[in-house]
Tab-separated table of C-alpha atoms in Angstrom:
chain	number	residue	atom	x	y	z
A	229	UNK	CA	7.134	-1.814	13.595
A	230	UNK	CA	5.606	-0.513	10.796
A	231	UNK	CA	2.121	-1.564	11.087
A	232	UNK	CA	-0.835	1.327	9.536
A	233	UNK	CA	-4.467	1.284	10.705
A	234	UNK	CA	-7.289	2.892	9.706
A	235	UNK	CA	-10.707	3.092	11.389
A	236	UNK	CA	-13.666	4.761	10.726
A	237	UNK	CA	-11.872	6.732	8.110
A	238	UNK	CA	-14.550	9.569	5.829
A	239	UNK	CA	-13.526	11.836	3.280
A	240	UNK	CA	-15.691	14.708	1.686
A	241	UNK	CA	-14.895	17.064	-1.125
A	242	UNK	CA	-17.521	19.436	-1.266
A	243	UNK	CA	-20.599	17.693	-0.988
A	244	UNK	CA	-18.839	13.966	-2.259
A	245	UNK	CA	-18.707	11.448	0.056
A	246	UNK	CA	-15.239	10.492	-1.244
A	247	UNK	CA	-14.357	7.501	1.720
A	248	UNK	CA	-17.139	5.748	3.966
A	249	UNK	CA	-16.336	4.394	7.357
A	250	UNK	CA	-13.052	2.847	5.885
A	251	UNK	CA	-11.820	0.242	8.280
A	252	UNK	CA	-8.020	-1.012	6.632
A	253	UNK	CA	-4.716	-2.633	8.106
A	254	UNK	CA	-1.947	-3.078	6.659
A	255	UNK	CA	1.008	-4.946	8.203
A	256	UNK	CA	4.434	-4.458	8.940
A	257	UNK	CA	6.284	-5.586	5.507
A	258	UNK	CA	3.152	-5.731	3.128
A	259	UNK	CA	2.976	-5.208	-0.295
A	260	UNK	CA	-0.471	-4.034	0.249
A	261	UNK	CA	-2.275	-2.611	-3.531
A	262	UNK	CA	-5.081	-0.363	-3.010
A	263	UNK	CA	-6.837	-1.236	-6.624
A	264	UNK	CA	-10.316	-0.101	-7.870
A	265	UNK	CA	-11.351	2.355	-10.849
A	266	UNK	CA	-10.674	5.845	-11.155
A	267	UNK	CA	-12.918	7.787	-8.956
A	268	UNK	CA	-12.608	4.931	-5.921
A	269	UNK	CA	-11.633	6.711	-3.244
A	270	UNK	CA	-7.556	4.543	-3.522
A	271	UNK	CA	-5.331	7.883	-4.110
A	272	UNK	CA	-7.594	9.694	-1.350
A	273	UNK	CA	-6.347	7.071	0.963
A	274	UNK	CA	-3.044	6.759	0.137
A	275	UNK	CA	-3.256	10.568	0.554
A	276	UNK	CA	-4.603	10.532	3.852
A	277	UNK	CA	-2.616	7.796	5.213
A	278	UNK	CA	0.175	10.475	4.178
A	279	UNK	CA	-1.352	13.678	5.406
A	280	UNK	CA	-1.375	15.404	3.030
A	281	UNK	CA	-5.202	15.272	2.760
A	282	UNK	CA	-7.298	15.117	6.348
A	283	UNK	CA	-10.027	13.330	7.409
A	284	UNK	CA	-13.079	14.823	8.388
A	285	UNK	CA	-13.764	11.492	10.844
A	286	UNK	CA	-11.686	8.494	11.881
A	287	UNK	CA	-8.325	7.225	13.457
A	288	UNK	CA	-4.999	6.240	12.298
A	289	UNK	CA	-2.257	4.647	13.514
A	290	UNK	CA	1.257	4.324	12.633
A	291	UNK	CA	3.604	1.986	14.355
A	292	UNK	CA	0.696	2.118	16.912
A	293	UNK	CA	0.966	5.720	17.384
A	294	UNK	CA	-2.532	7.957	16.951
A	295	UNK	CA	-1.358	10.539	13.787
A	296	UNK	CA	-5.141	11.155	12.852
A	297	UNK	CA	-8.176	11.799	15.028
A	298	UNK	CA	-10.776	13.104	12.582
A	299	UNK	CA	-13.352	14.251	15.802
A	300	UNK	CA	-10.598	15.574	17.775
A	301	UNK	CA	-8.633	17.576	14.383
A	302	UNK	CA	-5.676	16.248	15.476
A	303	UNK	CA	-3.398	15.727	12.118
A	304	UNK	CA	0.451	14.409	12.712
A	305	UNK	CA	2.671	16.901	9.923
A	306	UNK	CA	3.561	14.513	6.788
A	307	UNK	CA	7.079	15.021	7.720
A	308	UNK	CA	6.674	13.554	11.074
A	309	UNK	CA	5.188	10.159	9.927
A	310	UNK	CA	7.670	8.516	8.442
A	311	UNK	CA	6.907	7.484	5.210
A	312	UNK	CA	8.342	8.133	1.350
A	313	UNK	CA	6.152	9.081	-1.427
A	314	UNK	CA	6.950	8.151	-5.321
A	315	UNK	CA	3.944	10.406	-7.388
A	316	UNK	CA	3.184	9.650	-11.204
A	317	UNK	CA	4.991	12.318	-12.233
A	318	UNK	CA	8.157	11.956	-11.383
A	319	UNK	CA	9.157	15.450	-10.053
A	320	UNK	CA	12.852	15.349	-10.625
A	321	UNK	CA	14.826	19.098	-10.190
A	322	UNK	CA	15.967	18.925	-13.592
A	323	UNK	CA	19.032	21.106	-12.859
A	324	UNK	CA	20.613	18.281	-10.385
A	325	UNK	CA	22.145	15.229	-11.222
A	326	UNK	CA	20.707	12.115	-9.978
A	327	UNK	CA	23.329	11.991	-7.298
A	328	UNK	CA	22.070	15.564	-5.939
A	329	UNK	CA	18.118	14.677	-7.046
A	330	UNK	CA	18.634	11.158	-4.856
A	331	UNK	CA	20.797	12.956	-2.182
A	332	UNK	CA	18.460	15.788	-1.368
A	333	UNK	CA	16.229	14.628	1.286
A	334	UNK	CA	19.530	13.122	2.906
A	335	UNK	CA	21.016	16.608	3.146
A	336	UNK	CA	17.704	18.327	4.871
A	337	UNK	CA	18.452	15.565	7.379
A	338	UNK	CA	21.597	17.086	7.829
A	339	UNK	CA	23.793	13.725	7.233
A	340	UNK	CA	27.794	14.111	6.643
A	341	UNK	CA	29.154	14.058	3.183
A	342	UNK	CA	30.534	10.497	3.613
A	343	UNK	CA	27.200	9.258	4.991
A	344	UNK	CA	25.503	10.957	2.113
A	345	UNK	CA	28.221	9.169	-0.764
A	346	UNK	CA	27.432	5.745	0.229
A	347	UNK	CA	24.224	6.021	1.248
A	348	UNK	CA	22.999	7.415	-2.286
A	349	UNK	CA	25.170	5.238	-3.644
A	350	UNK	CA	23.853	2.043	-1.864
A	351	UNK	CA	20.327	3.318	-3.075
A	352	UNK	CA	21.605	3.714	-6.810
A	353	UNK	CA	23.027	0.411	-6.547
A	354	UNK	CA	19.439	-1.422	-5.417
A	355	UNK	CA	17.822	0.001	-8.516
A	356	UNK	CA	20.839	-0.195	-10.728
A	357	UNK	CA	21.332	3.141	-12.110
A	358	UNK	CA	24.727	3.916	-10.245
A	359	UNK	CA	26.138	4.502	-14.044
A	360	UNK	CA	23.691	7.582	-14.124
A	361	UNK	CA	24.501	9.479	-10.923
A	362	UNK	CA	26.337	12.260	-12.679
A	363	UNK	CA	23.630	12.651	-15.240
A	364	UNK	CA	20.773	15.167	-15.710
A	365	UNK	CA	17.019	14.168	-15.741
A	366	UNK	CA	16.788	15.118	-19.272
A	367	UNK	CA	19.561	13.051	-20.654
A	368	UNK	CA	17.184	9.588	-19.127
A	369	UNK	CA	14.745	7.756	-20.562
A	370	UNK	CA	11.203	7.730	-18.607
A	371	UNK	CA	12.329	3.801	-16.874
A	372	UNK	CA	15.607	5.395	-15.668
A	373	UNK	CA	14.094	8.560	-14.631
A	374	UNK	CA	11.004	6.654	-12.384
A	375	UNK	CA	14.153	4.164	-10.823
A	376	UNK	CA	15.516	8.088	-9.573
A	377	UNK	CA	12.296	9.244	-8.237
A	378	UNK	CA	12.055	5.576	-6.418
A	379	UNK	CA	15.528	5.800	-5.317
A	380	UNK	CA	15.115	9.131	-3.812
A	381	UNK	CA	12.337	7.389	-1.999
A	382	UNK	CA	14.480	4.829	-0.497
A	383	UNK	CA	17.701	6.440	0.409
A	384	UNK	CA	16.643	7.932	3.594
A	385	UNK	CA	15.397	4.075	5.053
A	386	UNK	CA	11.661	4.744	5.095
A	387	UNK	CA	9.286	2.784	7.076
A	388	UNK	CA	6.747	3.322	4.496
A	389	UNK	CA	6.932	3.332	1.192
A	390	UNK	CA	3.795	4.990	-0.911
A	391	UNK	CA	3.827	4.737	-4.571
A	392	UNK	CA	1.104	6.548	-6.588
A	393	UNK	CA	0.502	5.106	-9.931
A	394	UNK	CA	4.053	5.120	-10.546
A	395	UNK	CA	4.662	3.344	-13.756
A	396	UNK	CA	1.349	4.979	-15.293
A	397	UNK	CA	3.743	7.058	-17.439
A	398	UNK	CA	6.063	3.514	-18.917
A	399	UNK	CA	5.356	2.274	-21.922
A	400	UNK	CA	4.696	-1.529	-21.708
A	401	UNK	CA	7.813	-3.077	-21.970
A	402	UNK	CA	9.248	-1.054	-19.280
A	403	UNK	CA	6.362	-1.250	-17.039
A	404	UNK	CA	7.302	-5.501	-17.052
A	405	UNK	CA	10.433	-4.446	-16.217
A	406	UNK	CA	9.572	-1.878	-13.278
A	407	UNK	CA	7.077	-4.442	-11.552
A	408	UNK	CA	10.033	-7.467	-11.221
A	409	UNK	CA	12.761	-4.553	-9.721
A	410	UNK	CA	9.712	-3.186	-6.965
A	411	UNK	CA	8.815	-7.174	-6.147
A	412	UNK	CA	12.799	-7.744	-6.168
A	413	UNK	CA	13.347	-4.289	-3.859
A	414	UNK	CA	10.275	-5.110	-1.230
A	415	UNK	CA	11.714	-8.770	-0.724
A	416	UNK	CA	14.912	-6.724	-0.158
A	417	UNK	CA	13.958	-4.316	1.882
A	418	UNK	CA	11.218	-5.710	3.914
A	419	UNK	CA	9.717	-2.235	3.329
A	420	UNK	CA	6.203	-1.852	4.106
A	421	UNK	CA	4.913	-0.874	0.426
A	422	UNK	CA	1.237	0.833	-0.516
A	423	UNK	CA	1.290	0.833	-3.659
A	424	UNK	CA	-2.242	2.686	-5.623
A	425	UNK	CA	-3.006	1.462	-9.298
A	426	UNK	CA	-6.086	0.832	-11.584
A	427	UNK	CA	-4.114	-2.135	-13.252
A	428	UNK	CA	-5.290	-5.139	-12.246
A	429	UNK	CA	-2.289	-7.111	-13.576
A	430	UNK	CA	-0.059	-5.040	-11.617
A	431	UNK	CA	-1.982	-5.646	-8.210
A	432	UNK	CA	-1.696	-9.225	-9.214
A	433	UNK	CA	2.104	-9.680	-10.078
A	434	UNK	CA	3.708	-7.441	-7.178
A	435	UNK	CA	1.542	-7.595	-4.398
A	436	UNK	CA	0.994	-9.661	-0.645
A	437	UNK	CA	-2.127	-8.207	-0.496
A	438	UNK	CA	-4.892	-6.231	-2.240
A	439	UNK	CA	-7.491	-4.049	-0.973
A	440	UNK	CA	-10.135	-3.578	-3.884
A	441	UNK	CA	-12.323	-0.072	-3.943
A	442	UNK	CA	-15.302	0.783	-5.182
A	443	UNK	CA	-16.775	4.005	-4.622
A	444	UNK	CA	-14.943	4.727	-1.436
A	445	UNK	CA	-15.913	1.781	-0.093
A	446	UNK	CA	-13.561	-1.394	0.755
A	447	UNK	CA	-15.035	-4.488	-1.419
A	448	UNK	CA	-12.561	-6.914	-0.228
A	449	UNK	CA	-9.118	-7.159	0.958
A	450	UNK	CA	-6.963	-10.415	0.814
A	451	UNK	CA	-3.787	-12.235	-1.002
A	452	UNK	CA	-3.884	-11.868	-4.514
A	453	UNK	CA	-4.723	-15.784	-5.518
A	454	UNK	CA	-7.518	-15.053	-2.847
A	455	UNK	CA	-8.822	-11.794	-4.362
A	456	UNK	CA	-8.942	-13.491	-8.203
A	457	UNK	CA	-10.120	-16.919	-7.112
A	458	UNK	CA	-12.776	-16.152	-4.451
A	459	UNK	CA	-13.781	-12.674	-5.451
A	460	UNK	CA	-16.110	-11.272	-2.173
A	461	UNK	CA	-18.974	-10.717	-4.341
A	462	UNK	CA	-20.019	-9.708	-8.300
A	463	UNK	CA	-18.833	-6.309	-8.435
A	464	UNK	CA	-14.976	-7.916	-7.437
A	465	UNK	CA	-15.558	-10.712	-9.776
A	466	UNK	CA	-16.169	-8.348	-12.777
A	467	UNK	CA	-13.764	-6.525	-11.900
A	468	UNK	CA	-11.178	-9.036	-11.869
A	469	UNK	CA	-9.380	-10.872	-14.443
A	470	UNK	CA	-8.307	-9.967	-18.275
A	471	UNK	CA	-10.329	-11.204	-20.421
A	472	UNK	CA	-13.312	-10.897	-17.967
A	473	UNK	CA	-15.059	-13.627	-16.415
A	474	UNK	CA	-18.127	-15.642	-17.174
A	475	UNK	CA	-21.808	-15.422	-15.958
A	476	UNK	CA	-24.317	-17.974	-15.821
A	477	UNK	CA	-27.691	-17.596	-14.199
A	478	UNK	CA	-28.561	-20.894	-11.825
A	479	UNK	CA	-31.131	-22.102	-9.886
A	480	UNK	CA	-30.461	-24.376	-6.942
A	481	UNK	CA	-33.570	-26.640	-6.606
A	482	UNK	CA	-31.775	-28.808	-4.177
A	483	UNK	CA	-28.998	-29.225	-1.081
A	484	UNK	CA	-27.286	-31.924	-0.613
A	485	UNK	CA	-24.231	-32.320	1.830
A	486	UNK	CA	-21.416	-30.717	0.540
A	487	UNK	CA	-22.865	-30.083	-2.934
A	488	UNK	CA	-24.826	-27.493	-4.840
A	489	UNK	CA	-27.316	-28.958	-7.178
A	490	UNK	CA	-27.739	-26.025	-10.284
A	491	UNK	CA	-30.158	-25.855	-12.979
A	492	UNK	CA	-28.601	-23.995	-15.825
A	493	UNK	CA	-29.088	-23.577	-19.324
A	494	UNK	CA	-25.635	-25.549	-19.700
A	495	UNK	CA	-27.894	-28.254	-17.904
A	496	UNK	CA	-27.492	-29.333	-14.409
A	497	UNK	CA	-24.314	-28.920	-12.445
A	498	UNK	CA	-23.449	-30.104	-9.288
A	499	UNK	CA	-21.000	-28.082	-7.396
A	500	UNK	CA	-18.995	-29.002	-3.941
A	501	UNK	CA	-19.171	-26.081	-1.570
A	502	UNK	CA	-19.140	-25.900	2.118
A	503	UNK	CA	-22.491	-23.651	2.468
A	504	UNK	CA	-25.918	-24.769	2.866
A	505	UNK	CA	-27.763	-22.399	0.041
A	506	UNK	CA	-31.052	-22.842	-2.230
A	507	UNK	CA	-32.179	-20.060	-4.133
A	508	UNK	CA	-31.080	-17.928	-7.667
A	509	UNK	CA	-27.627	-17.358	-8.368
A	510	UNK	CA	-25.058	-16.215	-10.783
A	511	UNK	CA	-22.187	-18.837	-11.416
A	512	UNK	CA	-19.029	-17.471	-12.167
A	513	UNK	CA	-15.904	-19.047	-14.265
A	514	UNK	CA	-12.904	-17.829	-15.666
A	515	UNK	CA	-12.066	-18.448	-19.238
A	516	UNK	CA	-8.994	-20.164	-18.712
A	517	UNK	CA	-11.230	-22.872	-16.713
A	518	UNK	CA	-12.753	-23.917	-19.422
A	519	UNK	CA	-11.194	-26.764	-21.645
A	520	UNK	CA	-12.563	-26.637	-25.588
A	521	UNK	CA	-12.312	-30.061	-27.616
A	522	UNK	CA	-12.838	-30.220	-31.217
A	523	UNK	CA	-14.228	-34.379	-30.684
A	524	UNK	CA	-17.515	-34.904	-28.562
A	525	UNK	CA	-16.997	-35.448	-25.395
A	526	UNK	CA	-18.768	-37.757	-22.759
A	527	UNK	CA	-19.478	-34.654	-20.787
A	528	UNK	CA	-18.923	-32.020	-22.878
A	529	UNK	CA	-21.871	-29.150	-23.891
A	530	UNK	CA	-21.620	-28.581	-27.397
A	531	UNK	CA	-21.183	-24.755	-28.638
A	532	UNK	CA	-20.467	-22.958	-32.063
A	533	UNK	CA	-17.876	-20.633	-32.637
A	534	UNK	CA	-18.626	-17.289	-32.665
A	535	UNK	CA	-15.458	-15.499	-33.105
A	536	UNK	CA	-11.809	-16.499	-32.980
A	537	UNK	CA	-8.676	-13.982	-31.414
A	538	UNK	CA	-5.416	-14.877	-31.767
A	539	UNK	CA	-2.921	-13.172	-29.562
A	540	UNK	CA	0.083	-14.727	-29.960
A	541	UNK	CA	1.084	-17.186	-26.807
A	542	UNK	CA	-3.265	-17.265	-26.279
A	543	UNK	CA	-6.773	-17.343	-28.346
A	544	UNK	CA	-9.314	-16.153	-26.938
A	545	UNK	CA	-12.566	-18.180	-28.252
A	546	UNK	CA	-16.350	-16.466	-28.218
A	547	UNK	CA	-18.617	-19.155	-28.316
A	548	UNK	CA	-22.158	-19.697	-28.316
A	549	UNK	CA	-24.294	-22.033	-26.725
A	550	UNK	CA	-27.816	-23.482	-28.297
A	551	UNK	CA	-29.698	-21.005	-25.319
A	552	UNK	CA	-27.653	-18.131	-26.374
A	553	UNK	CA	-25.214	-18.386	-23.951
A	554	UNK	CA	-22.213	-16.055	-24.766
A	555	UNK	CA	-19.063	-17.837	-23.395
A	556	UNK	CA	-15.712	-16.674	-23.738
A	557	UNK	CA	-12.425	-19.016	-23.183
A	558	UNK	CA	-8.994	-18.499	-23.327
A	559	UNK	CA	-6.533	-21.469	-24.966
A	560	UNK	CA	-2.988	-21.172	-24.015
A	561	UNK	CA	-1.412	-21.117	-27.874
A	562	UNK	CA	-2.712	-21.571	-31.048
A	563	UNK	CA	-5.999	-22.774	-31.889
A	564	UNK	CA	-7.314	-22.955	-35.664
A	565	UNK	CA	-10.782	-23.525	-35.904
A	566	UNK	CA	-13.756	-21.706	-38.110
A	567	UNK	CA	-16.363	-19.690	-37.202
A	568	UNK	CA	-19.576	-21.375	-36.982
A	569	UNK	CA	-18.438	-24.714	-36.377
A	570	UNK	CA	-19.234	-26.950	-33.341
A	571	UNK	CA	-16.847	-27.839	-30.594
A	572	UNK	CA	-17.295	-29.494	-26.858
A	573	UNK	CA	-16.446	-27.736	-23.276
A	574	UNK	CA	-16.393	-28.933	-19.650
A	575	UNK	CA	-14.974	-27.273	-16.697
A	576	UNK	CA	-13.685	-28.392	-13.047
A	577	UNK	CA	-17.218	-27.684	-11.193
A	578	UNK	CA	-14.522	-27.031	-8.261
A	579	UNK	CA	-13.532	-23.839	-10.372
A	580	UNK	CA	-17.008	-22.301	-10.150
A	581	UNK	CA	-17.834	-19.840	-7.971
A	582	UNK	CA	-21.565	-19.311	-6.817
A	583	UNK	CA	-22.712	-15.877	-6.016
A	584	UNK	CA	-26.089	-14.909	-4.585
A	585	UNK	CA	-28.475	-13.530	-7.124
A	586	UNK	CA	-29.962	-11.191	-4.486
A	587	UNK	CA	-26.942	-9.470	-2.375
A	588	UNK	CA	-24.257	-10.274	-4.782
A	589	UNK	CA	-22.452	-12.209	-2.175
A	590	UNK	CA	-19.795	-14.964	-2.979
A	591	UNK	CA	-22.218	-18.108	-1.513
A	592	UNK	CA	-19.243	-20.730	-1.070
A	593	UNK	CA	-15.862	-20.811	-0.717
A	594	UNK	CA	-13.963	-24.468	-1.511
């Protein structure tokens, strides 16, 4: 088993309070994303879990052994716990081929030459880069260069891997290409994977689960449809999603069972929820949830254009409502229509999320 545990975990530098009472687990074979802007707290914990920062309080557990007690300063050496890093830089030895780069960890372990052959090979292989073993680091391209560093990672059979903003450095193209060939090697593997990142979209795309931080505090942790369709509370829910979701203040003036009666300035909307709540709220909605017609609509709430921005396979559409409502909605393809003029939009009311204007909290969940 490779199951990881953290209770009670704080972190200070100097006089920041870096991580509060972080409770986490992550299972045996997850994916698990530790997301959140810079500053979070995510590489602190990723450099904890690897000990190669300490704790000042707290307990972790590897494979149900204890390698941290904060109170009792016991710290299990890095080398002892079983895990692989991959950093953002890639910290090749640039005079050793990628054979001798990937190999090196294998030959501290004292394994025979044969052993070593196939197993770098075998490791080569997974991220397809066998053709480059006899290269230097300088003759490959930053893609090839981050599949060596993540090779090196995996030759010696980790139970953990831990990747640190690894395709930070990878231009776009090759950063599409780096997050299908990690997804591809954990469903290989079955390698428990923590994997830090500010991207959102990579959290999204490669993960089983994500663990959001903000100011070394966990948010939310949770699958990744979970984390961008029922974010925990506002913070998460402006946090996630690209182009960034919609706000609209409510007012629910009534309950009824299984419903959530709003006064907006879109009008009234009813939406089905399982909570009981009355009170002010913010209603959230992402812009793909919203459906623009150029023809009135029996229920649609007229808008003007504001501002139209092509990208290509999607156009994103500012509109404006007659309150002053700033909506923004994103139409898969093309959509050709000038500024100032007046089109109709609805929404599923099932796509709505309802958080509480007071704590912030996600109210209902469908």
């Amino acid at each position: 088993m490779s199951r990881i545990v953290l209770k009670g975990v704080n972190k200070h530098f100097n006089n920041n309070h870096i991580l509060k009472d972080l409770d986490l687990t992550i299972e045996e074979g997850d994916f698990m994303t530790l997301l959140g802007p810079s500053g979070c707290g995510k590489t602190t914990t990723l450099r904890i879990i690897t000990g190669l920062e300490n704790p000042e309080s707290g307990i972790i557990t590897i494979s149900d052994k204890e390698v941290v007690n904060g109170e009792l300063r016991h710290y299990t050496k890095p080398s002892k716990r079983g895990l692989n890093l991959v950093f953002q830089s890639y910290a090749l030895w640039p005079h050793m081929t990628v054979s001798e780069n990937v190999s090196f960890g294998l030959s501290v372990q004292k394994y025979s030459k044969a052993e070593t052959k196939e197993k770098v090979g075998n490791a080569l292989e997974k991220m397809q880069i066998l053709h480059l073993k006899d290269r230097y680091p300088s003759e490959l391209s930053g893609g090839q260069q981050q599949r060596v560093a993540i090779a090196r990672a995996i030759v010696t059979e980790p139970k953990v891997l831990l990747l640190d903003e690894p395709l930070s450095n990878l231009d776009a193209k090759l950063r599409l290409d780096m997050r299908a060939e990690l997804k591809r090697l954990h469903h290989e593997l079955k390698t428990t994977i923590i994997y830090v990142t500010h991207d959102q979209v990579e959290a999204l795309t490669m993960s089983t689960k994500i663990a959001v931080f903000f100011e070394g505090v966990l948010a939310q942790v949770a699958p990744p449809r979970d984390i961008y369709r029922y974010p925990a509370n506002i913070r998460v829910a402006s946090f996630i999603g690209n182009p960034k979701i919609n706000f609209i203040d409510a007012d629910c003036e009534a309950v009824n069972t299984g419903t959530l009666k709003m006064e907006t300035s879109l009008g009234t909307l009813h939406i089905p929820s399982k909570n009981v709540y009355s009170g002010k709220a913010d209603l959230a909605i992402y812009p793909e949830d919203i459906q623009i017609s150029t023809e009135r609509t029996a229920n649609g709430i007229p808008c003007a254009i504001y501002s139209v921005l092509p990208a290509g396979s999607e156009t994103l559409v500012q509109l404006t409502t007659k309150s002053n409502l700033n909506l923004l909605v994103k139409v898969i393809g093309e959509l050709d229509v000038e500024i100032g003029k007046t089109v109709w939009i609805d929404f599923p009311m099932d796509k709505v999320n309802v958080y509480d204007r007071e704590n912030g909290e996600l109210v209902q969940l469908q």
